[in-house]
Amino acid sequence: MVYLTRKEYFCASHRLFNPKFSDEKNLQIYGKCAYANGHGHNYELEVTVVGEPVDETGMILDLKILSDIIKKEITDKVDHRHLNIDVDFLQGIIPTAENIAIVFWNILAPKIPVGKLYSLKVYETPNNFAEYRG
Ligand code: NI
């Protein structure tokens, strides 16, 4: 099997807080990430597809096609948005990298035309990222 990865980027704001917790508890848990008006990240999204060894095209999946799917389904909808407020498929969840990775996976997995989604990584910063494998 061959693992093929496409990286995409988006900028968005979010706020980490749980409405079930007091303001004080949210600050304890999430620190600055709980500040009322949110904050931004330059997110990176890595999508890895696994497939059979290459066919006569030399590819398992055209990376342009994969890029177009990621843009259409995900990044066009989250780029320059406030994830807590503006994005319908992120309503009702705490937009941690973990939760975002799971939601993005569930959207993308059925859209991969060749091979299978293997791994989805959401980087909030170069140091912090979440990976989901279904
Ligand atoms: Ni944050």
Short mmCIF file of N, CA and C and ligand atoms in Angstrom, two decimals:
data_model
loop_
_atom_site.label_atom_id
_atom_site.label_comp_id
_atom_site.label_asym_id
_atom_site.label_seq_id
_atom_site.Cartn_x
_atom_site.Cartn_y
_atom_site.Cartn_z
N MET A 1 0.84 -1.20 0.00
CA MET A 1 0.00 0.00 0.00
C MET A 1 0.88 1.25 0.00
N VAL A 2 0.32 2.30 -0.57
CA VAL A 2 1.04 3.58 -0.63
C VAL A 2 0.22 4.63 0.13
N TYR A 3 0.93 5.45 0.87
CA TYR A 3 0.29 6.51 1.65
C TYR A 3 0.62 7.85 1.02
N LEU A 4 -0.41 8.59 0.67
CA LEU A 4 -0.25 9.83 -0.08
C LEU A 4 -0.87 10.96 0.73
N THR A 5 -0.12 12.06 0.89
CA THR A 5 -0.58 13.13 1.78
C THR A 5 -0.67 14.46 1.05
N ARG A 6 -1.74 15.15 1.29
CA ARG A 6 -1.92 16.52 0.81
C ARG A 6 -2.05 17.45 2.03
N LYS A 7 -1.34 18.56 1.97
CA LYS A 7 -1.39 19.54 3.04
C LYS A 7 -2.16 20.76 2.55
N GLU A 8 -3.08 21.24 3.36
CA GLU A 8 -3.81 22.47 3.05
C GLU A 8 -3.74 23.39 4.27
N TYR A 9 -4.12 24.63 4.08
CA TYR A 9 -3.97 25.63 5.12
C TYR A 9 -5.25 26.44 5.26
N PHE A 10 -5.52 26.87 6.47
CA PHE A 10 -6.59 27.84 6.65
C PHE A 10 -6.32 28.65 7.92
N CYS A 11 -6.86 29.86 7.93
CA CYS A 11 -6.74 30.73 9.10
C CYS A 11 -8.14 30.88 9.68
N ALA A 12 -8.24 30.73 10.99
CA ALA A 12 -9.56 30.84 11.61
C ALA A 12 -9.39 31.22 13.07
N SER A 13 -10.49 31.72 13.63
CA SER A 13 -10.48 31.99 15.06
C SER A 13 -11.38 30.99 15.76
N HIS A 14 -11.11 30.83 17.05
CA HIS A 14 -11.97 29.97 17.86
C HIS A 14 -11.86 30.38 19.31
N ARG A 15 -12.72 29.82 20.11
CA ARG A 15 -12.65 30.00 21.56
C ARG A 15 -12.90 28.65 22.19
N LEU A 16 -12.03 28.27 23.12
CA LEU A 16 -12.22 27.02 23.83
C LEU A 16 -12.93 27.32 25.15
N PHE A 17 -14.14 26.85 25.26
CA PHE A 17 -14.84 26.93 26.54
C PHE A 17 -16.01 25.95 26.50
N ASN A 18 -16.35 25.50 27.68
CA ASN A 18 -17.50 24.61 27.79
C ASN A 18 -18.61 25.37 28.51
N PRO A 19 -19.75 25.56 27.83
CA PRO A 19 -20.82 26.36 28.44
C PRO A 19 -21.36 25.75 29.74
N LYS A 20 -21.05 24.46 29.97
CA LYS A 20 -21.50 23.84 31.22
C LYS A 20 -20.65 24.28 32.40
N PHE A 21 -19.46 24.82 32.14
CA PHE A 21 -18.55 25.22 33.21
C PHE A 21 -18.69 26.71 33.48
N SER A 22 -18.34 27.11 34.71
CA SER A 22 -18.29 28.54 35.05
C SER A 22 -17.15 29.21 34.27
N ASP A 23 -17.21 30.55 34.21
CA ASP A 23 -16.12 31.29 33.56
C ASP A 23 -14.79 30.97 34.22
N GLU A 24 -14.83 30.86 35.55
CA GLU A 24 -13.61 30.59 36.30
C GLU A 24 -13.03 29.22 35.93
N LYS A 25 -13.91 28.24 35.87
CA LYS A 25 -13.44 26.89 35.54
C LYS A 25 -12.93 26.82 34.10
N ASN A 26 -13.62 27.52 33.18
CA ASN A 26 -13.14 27.54 31.79
C ASN A 26 -11.74 28.14 31.71
N LEU A 27 -11.51 29.21 32.48
CA LEU A 27 -10.18 29.82 32.47
C LEU A 27 -9.13 28.88 33.06
N GLN A 28 -9.54 28.15 34.10
CA GLN A 28 -8.62 27.17 34.70
C GLN A 28 -8.22 26.10 33.70
N ILE A 29 -9.20 25.62 32.95
CA ILE A 29 -8.95 24.50 32.04
C ILE A 29 -8.25 24.96 30.77
N TYR A 30 -8.78 26.01 30.16
CA TYR A 30 -8.33 26.39 28.82
C TYR A 30 -7.38 27.58 28.81
N GLY A 31 -7.20 28.25 29.95
CA GLY A 31 -6.30 29.40 30.01
C GLY A 31 -6.71 30.49 29.04
N LYS A 32 -5.72 31.07 28.36
CA LYS A 32 -5.98 32.17 27.43
C LYS A 32 -6.94 31.79 26.32
N CYS A 33 -6.98 30.50 26.00
CA CYS A 33 -7.86 30.02 24.92
C CYS A 33 -9.33 30.20 25.25
N ALA A 34 -9.64 30.50 26.54
CA ALA A 34 -11.03 30.71 26.94
C ALA A 34 -11.44 32.17 26.91
N TYR A 35 -10.53 33.08 26.60
CA TYR A 35 -10.89 34.49 26.56
C TYR A 35 -12.11 34.71 25.68
N ALA A 36 -12.97 35.63 26.14
CA ALA A 36 -14.33 35.72 25.61
C ALA A 36 -14.41 35.90 24.10
N ASN A 37 -13.53 36.69 23.52
CA ASN A 37 -13.71 37.02 22.10
C ASN A 37 -12.89 36.15 21.15
N GLY A 38 -12.27 35.11 21.70
CA GLY A 38 -11.56 34.16 20.84
C GLY A 38 -10.19 34.65 20.42
N HIS A 39 -9.54 33.83 19.63
CA HIS A 39 -8.18 34.13 19.13
C HIS A 39 -7.98 33.31 17.86
N GLY A 40 -6.93 33.64 17.12
CA GLY A 40 -6.75 33.01 15.81
C GLY A 40 -5.60 32.03 15.75
N HIS A 41 -5.67 31.17 14.75
CA HIS A 41 -4.56 30.26 14.43
C HIS A 41 -4.37 30.20 12.92
N ASN A 42 -3.13 29.95 12.53
CA ASN A 42 -2.85 29.56 11.15
C ASN A 42 -2.82 28.03 11.13
N TYR A 43 -3.94 27.47 10.83
CA TYR A 43 -4.09 26.01 10.89
C TYR A 43 -3.44 25.35 9.67
N GLU A 44 -2.95 24.14 9.90
CA GLU A 44 -2.52 23.29 8.80
C GLU A 44 -3.30 21.98 8.89
N LEU A 45 -3.64 21.49 7.74
CA LEU A 45 -4.45 20.27 7.67
C LEU A 45 -3.71 19.28 6.78
N GLU A 46 -3.41 18.11 7.32
CA GLU A 46 -2.73 17.08 6.54
C GLU A 46 -3.67 15.90 6.36
N VAL A 47 -3.93 15.57 5.12
CA VAL A 47 -4.86 14.50 4.81
C VAL A 47 -4.09 13.39 4.09
N THR A 48 -4.07 12.21 4.69
CA THR A 48 -3.35 11.08 4.11
C THR A 48 -4.33 10.00 3.64
N VAL A 49 -4.15 9.63 2.40
CA VAL A 49 -4.98 8.59 1.78
C VAL A 49 -4.10 7.36 1.56
N VAL A 50 -4.64 6.18 1.81
CA VAL A 50 -3.91 4.95 1.55
C VAL A 50 -4.57 4.23 0.37
N GLY A 51 -3.72 3.71 -0.53
CA GLY A 51 -4.29 3.03 -1.70
C GLY A 51 -3.38 1.94 -2.20
N GLU A 52 -3.87 1.25 -3.20
CA GLU A 52 -3.09 0.21 -3.85
C GLU A 52 -1.88 0.85 -4.53
N PRO A 53 -0.83 0.08 -4.70
CA PRO A 53 0.32 0.61 -5.45
C PRO A 53 -0.13 1.18 -6.79
N VAL A 54 0.63 2.13 -7.26
CA VAL A 54 0.22 2.97 -8.37
C VAL A 54 -0.17 2.18 -9.62
N ASP A 55 -1.11 2.71 -10.35
CA ASP A 55 -1.55 2.11 -11.62
C ASP A 55 -0.77 2.73 -12.78
N GLU A 56 -1.28 2.61 -13.99
CA GLU A 56 -0.54 3.09 -15.16
C GLU A 56 -0.39 4.61 -15.19
N THR A 57 -1.17 5.31 -14.32
CA THR A 57 -1.00 6.76 -14.23
C THR A 57 0.20 7.12 -13.35
N GLY A 58 0.69 6.15 -12.57
CA GLY A 58 1.75 6.47 -11.62
C GLY A 58 1.24 7.07 -10.33
N MET A 59 -0.08 7.11 -10.16
CA MET A 59 -0.67 7.75 -8.97
C MET A 59 -1.67 6.79 -8.33
N ILE A 60 -1.91 6.97 -7.02
CA ILE A 60 -3.07 6.29 -6.44
C ILE A 60 -4.28 7.21 -6.46
N LEU A 61 -4.02 8.50 -6.38
CA LEU A 61 -5.10 9.49 -6.44
C LEU A 61 -4.43 10.80 -6.84
N ASP A 62 -4.98 11.44 -7.84
CA ASP A 62 -4.44 12.72 -8.30
C ASP A 62 -4.51 13.73 -7.15
N LEU A 63 -3.36 14.26 -6.75
CA LEU A 63 -3.34 15.18 -5.60
C LEU A 63 -4.12 16.46 -5.86
N LYS A 64 -4.27 16.83 -7.12
CA LYS A 64 -5.12 17.99 -7.44
C LYS A 64 -6.57 17.70 -7.09
N ILE A 65 -6.99 16.47 -7.38
CA ILE A 65 -8.37 16.08 -7.04
C ILE A 65 -8.55 16.08 -5.52
N LEU A 66 -7.57 15.51 -4.81
CA LEU A 66 -7.65 15.49 -3.34
C LEU A 66 -7.68 16.92 -2.80
N SER A 67 -6.83 17.78 -3.33
CA SER A 67 -6.80 19.18 -2.90
C SER A 67 -8.16 19.85 -3.13
N ASP A 68 -8.74 19.62 -4.30
CA ASP A 68 -10.05 20.23 -4.61
C ASP A 68 -11.13 19.75 -3.63
N ILE A 69 -11.08 18.47 -3.28
CA ILE A 69 -12.08 17.93 -2.34
C ILE A 69 -11.91 18.57 -0.96
N ILE A 70 -10.66 18.66 -0.50
CA ILE A 70 -10.41 19.24 0.83
C ILE A 70 -10.87 20.70 0.85
N LYS A 71 -10.58 21.42 -0.24
CA LYS A 71 -10.98 22.84 -0.29
C LYS A 71 -12.49 22.99 -0.30
N LYS A 72 -13.13 22.20 -1.16
CA LYS A 72 -14.58 22.33 -1.31
C LYS A 72 -15.31 21.94 -0.02
N GLU A 73 -14.87 20.83 0.59
CA GLU A 73 -15.60 20.29 1.73
C GLU A 73 -15.22 20.96 3.05
N ILE A 74 -13.95 21.41 3.15
CA ILE A 74 -13.47 21.88 4.45
C ILE A 74 -12.95 23.33 4.40
N THR A 75 -11.82 23.54 3.72
CA THR A 75 -11.12 24.80 3.96
C THR A 75 -11.88 26.01 3.42
N ASP A 76 -12.62 25.85 2.33
CA ASP A 76 -13.42 26.99 1.86
C ASP A 76 -14.47 27.40 2.89
N LYS A 77 -14.87 26.44 3.73
CA LYS A 77 -15.94 26.70 4.70
C LYS A 77 -15.43 27.20 6.05
N VAL A 78 -14.14 27.00 6.31
CA VAL A 78 -13.61 27.41 7.62
C VAL A 78 -12.61 28.56 7.54
N ASP A 79 -12.05 28.81 6.35
CA ASP A 79 -11.00 29.83 6.22
C ASP A 79 -11.57 31.22 6.52
N HIS A 80 -10.86 31.95 7.39
CA HIS A 80 -11.25 33.29 7.81
C HIS A 80 -12.63 33.34 8.47
N ARG A 81 -12.95 32.24 9.16
CA ARG A 81 -14.21 32.16 9.91
C ARG A 81 -13.90 32.04 11.39
N HIS A 82 -14.95 32.29 12.19
CA HIS A 82 -14.88 31.98 13.62
C HIS A 82 -15.53 30.61 13.79
N LEU A 83 -14.72 29.64 14.19
CA LEU A 83 -15.18 28.25 14.17
C LEU A 83 -16.37 28.02 15.11
N ASN A 84 -16.45 28.76 16.22
CA ASN A 84 -17.56 28.55 17.15
C ASN A 84 -18.87 29.11 16.61
N ILE A 85 -18.75 30.10 15.73
CA ILE A 85 -19.95 30.87 15.35
C ILE A 85 -20.37 30.62 13.92
N ASP A 86 -19.39 30.61 13.00
CA ASP A 86 -19.71 30.70 11.57
C ASP A 86 -19.85 29.38 10.84
N VAL A 87 -19.40 28.29 11.44
CA VAL A 87 -19.27 27.03 10.69
C VAL A 87 -20.35 26.05 11.15
N ASP A 88 -21.29 25.75 10.27
CA ASP A 88 -22.44 24.96 10.71
C ASP A 88 -22.03 23.59 11.25
N PHE A 89 -21.05 22.94 10.61
CA PHE A 89 -20.71 21.59 11.06
C PHE A 89 -19.82 21.56 12.30
N LEU A 90 -19.51 22.73 12.85
CA LEU A 90 -18.76 22.76 14.11
C LEU A 90 -19.61 23.29 15.27
N GLN A 91 -20.89 23.50 15.02
CA GLN A 91 -21.74 23.99 16.10
C GLN A 91 -21.95 22.91 17.15
N GLY A 92 -21.93 23.34 18.42
CA GLY A 92 -22.22 22.43 19.51
C GLY A 92 -21.04 21.59 19.97
N ILE A 93 -19.86 21.84 19.40
CA ILE A 93 -18.68 21.15 19.90
C ILE A 93 -17.65 22.18 20.36
N ILE A 94 -16.74 21.74 21.22
CA ILE A 94 -15.63 22.60 21.63
C ILE A 94 -14.55 22.45 20.56
N PRO A 95 -14.20 23.54 19.85
CA PRO A 95 -13.34 23.39 18.67
C PRO A 95 -11.85 23.24 19.01
N THR A 96 -11.55 22.18 19.77
CA THR A 96 -10.16 21.78 19.97
C THR A 96 -9.66 21.13 18.69
N ALA A 97 -8.35 21.01 18.56
CA ALA A 97 -7.80 20.32 17.38
C ALA A 97 -8.32 18.88 17.31
N GLU A 98 -8.49 18.26 18.47
CA GLU A 98 -9.00 16.88 18.51
C GLU A 98 -10.39 16.79 17.89
N ASN A 99 -11.27 17.66 18.39
CA ASN A 99 -12.65 17.62 17.88
C ASN A 99 -12.73 18.02 16.42
N ILE A 100 -11.94 19.00 16.03
CA ILE A 100 -11.95 19.43 14.62
C ILE A 100 -11.49 18.29 13.72
N ALA A 101 -10.46 17.56 14.16
CA ALA A 101 -9.96 16.44 13.35
C ALA A 101 -11.04 15.38 13.15
N ILE A 102 -11.79 15.09 14.19
CA ILE A 102 -12.85 14.07 14.08
C ILE A 102 -13.95 14.54 13.12
N VAL A 103 -14.35 15.80 13.27
CA VAL A 103 -15.42 16.31 12.40
C VAL A 103 -14.95 16.33 10.94
N PHE A 104 -13.74 16.82 10.70
CA PHE A 104 -13.23 16.87 9.32
C PHE A 104 -13.14 15.46 8.74
N TRP A 105 -12.69 14.52 9.53
CA TRP A 105 -12.60 13.12 9.07
C TRP A 105 -13.97 12.64 8.60
N ASN A 106 -14.98 12.88 9.44
CA ASN A 106 -16.31 12.36 9.13
C ASN A 106 -16.86 12.98 7.84
N ILE A 107 -16.46 14.21 7.55
CA ILE A 107 -16.89 14.85 6.31
C ILE A 107 -16.12 14.28 5.12
N LEU A 108 -14.80 14.14 5.28
CA LEU A 108 -13.95 13.78 4.14
C LEU A 108 -13.99 12.28 3.79
N ALA A 109 -14.08 11.44 4.80
CA ALA A 109 -13.93 9.99 4.56
C ALA A 109 -14.84 9.50 3.43
N PRO A 110 -16.12 9.87 3.41
CA PRO A 110 -16.98 9.36 2.33
C PRO A 110 -16.73 10.02 0.98
N LYS A 111 -15.91 11.07 0.93
CA LYS A 111 -15.70 11.82 -0.32
C LYS A 111 -14.44 11.39 -1.07
N ILE A 112 -13.64 10.50 -0.46
CA ILE A 112 -12.38 10.11 -1.10
C ILE A 112 -12.71 9.12 -2.23
N PRO A 113 -12.41 9.48 -3.48
CA PRO A 113 -12.88 8.66 -4.61
C PRO A 113 -12.08 7.39 -4.85
N VAL A 114 -10.80 7.40 -4.48
CA VAL A 114 -9.94 6.25 -4.72
C VAL A 114 -9.13 6.00 -3.46
N GLY A 115 -8.95 4.75 -3.09
CA GLY A 115 -8.26 4.45 -1.85
C GLY A 115 -9.14 4.82 -0.67
N LYS A 116 -8.51 4.95 0.49
CA LYS A 116 -9.26 5.24 1.71
C LYS A 116 -8.55 6.32 2.50
N LEU A 117 -9.34 7.11 3.22
CA LEU A 117 -8.73 8.06 4.15
C LEU A 117 -8.01 7.26 5.24
N TYR A 118 -6.76 7.62 5.50
CA TYR A 118 -5.96 6.88 6.48
C TYR A 118 -5.70 7.71 7.74
N SER A 119 -5.41 9.00 7.55
CA SER A 119 -5.04 9.84 8.69
C SER A 119 -5.40 11.28 8.37
N LEU A 120 -5.85 11.98 9.39
CA LEU A 120 -6.13 13.40 9.23
C LEU A 120 -5.51 14.14 10.41
N LYS A 121 -4.64 15.10 10.11
CA LYS A 121 -3.96 15.85 11.16
C LYS A 121 -4.37 17.32 11.09
N VAL A 122 -4.68 17.89 12.24
CA VAL A 122 -4.99 19.31 12.35
C VAL A 122 -3.92 19.95 13.23
N TYR A 123 -3.12 20.83 12.61
CA TYR A 123 -2.10 21.57 13.36
C TYR A 123 -2.65 22.92 13.74
N GLU A 124 -2.67 23.21 15.04
CA GLU A 124 -3.02 24.56 15.50
C GLU A 124 -1.79 25.45 15.47
N THR A 125 -0.67 24.86 15.82
CA THR A 125 0.62 25.55 15.78
C THR A 125 1.61 24.50 15.29
N PRO A 126 2.84 24.92 14.94
CA PRO A 126 3.82 23.90 14.54
C PRO A 126 4.07 22.86 15.63
N ASN A 127 3.81 23.22 16.89
CA ASN A 127 4.09 22.30 17.99
C ASN A 127 2.90 21.45 18.40
N ASN A 128 1.70 21.91 18.11
CA ASN A 128 0.50 21.25 18.64
C ASN A 128 -0.41 20.79 17.51
N PHE A 129 -0.62 19.49 17.46
CA PHE A 129 -1.56 19.00 16.46
C PHE A 129 -2.26 17.75 16.97
N ALA A 130 -3.40 17.47 16.38
CA ALA A 130 -4.15 16.26 16.67
C ALA A 130 -4.23 15.43 15.41
N GLU A 131 -4.16 14.11 15.60
CA GLU A 131 -4.28 13.19 14.47
C GLU A 131 -5.43 12.24 14.75
N TYR A 132 -6.26 12.02 13.74
CA TYR A 132 -7.37 11.08 13.86
C TYR A 132 -7.26 10.07 12.73
N ARG A 133 -7.52 8.81 13.07
CA ARG A 133 -7.48 7.75 12.07
C ARG A 133 -8.78 6.97 11.99
N GLY A 134 -9.85 7.61 12.39
CA GLY A 134 -11.15 6.97 12.29
C GLY A 134 -11.41 6.01 13.42
NI NI B 1 -6.59 28.20 20.11
#
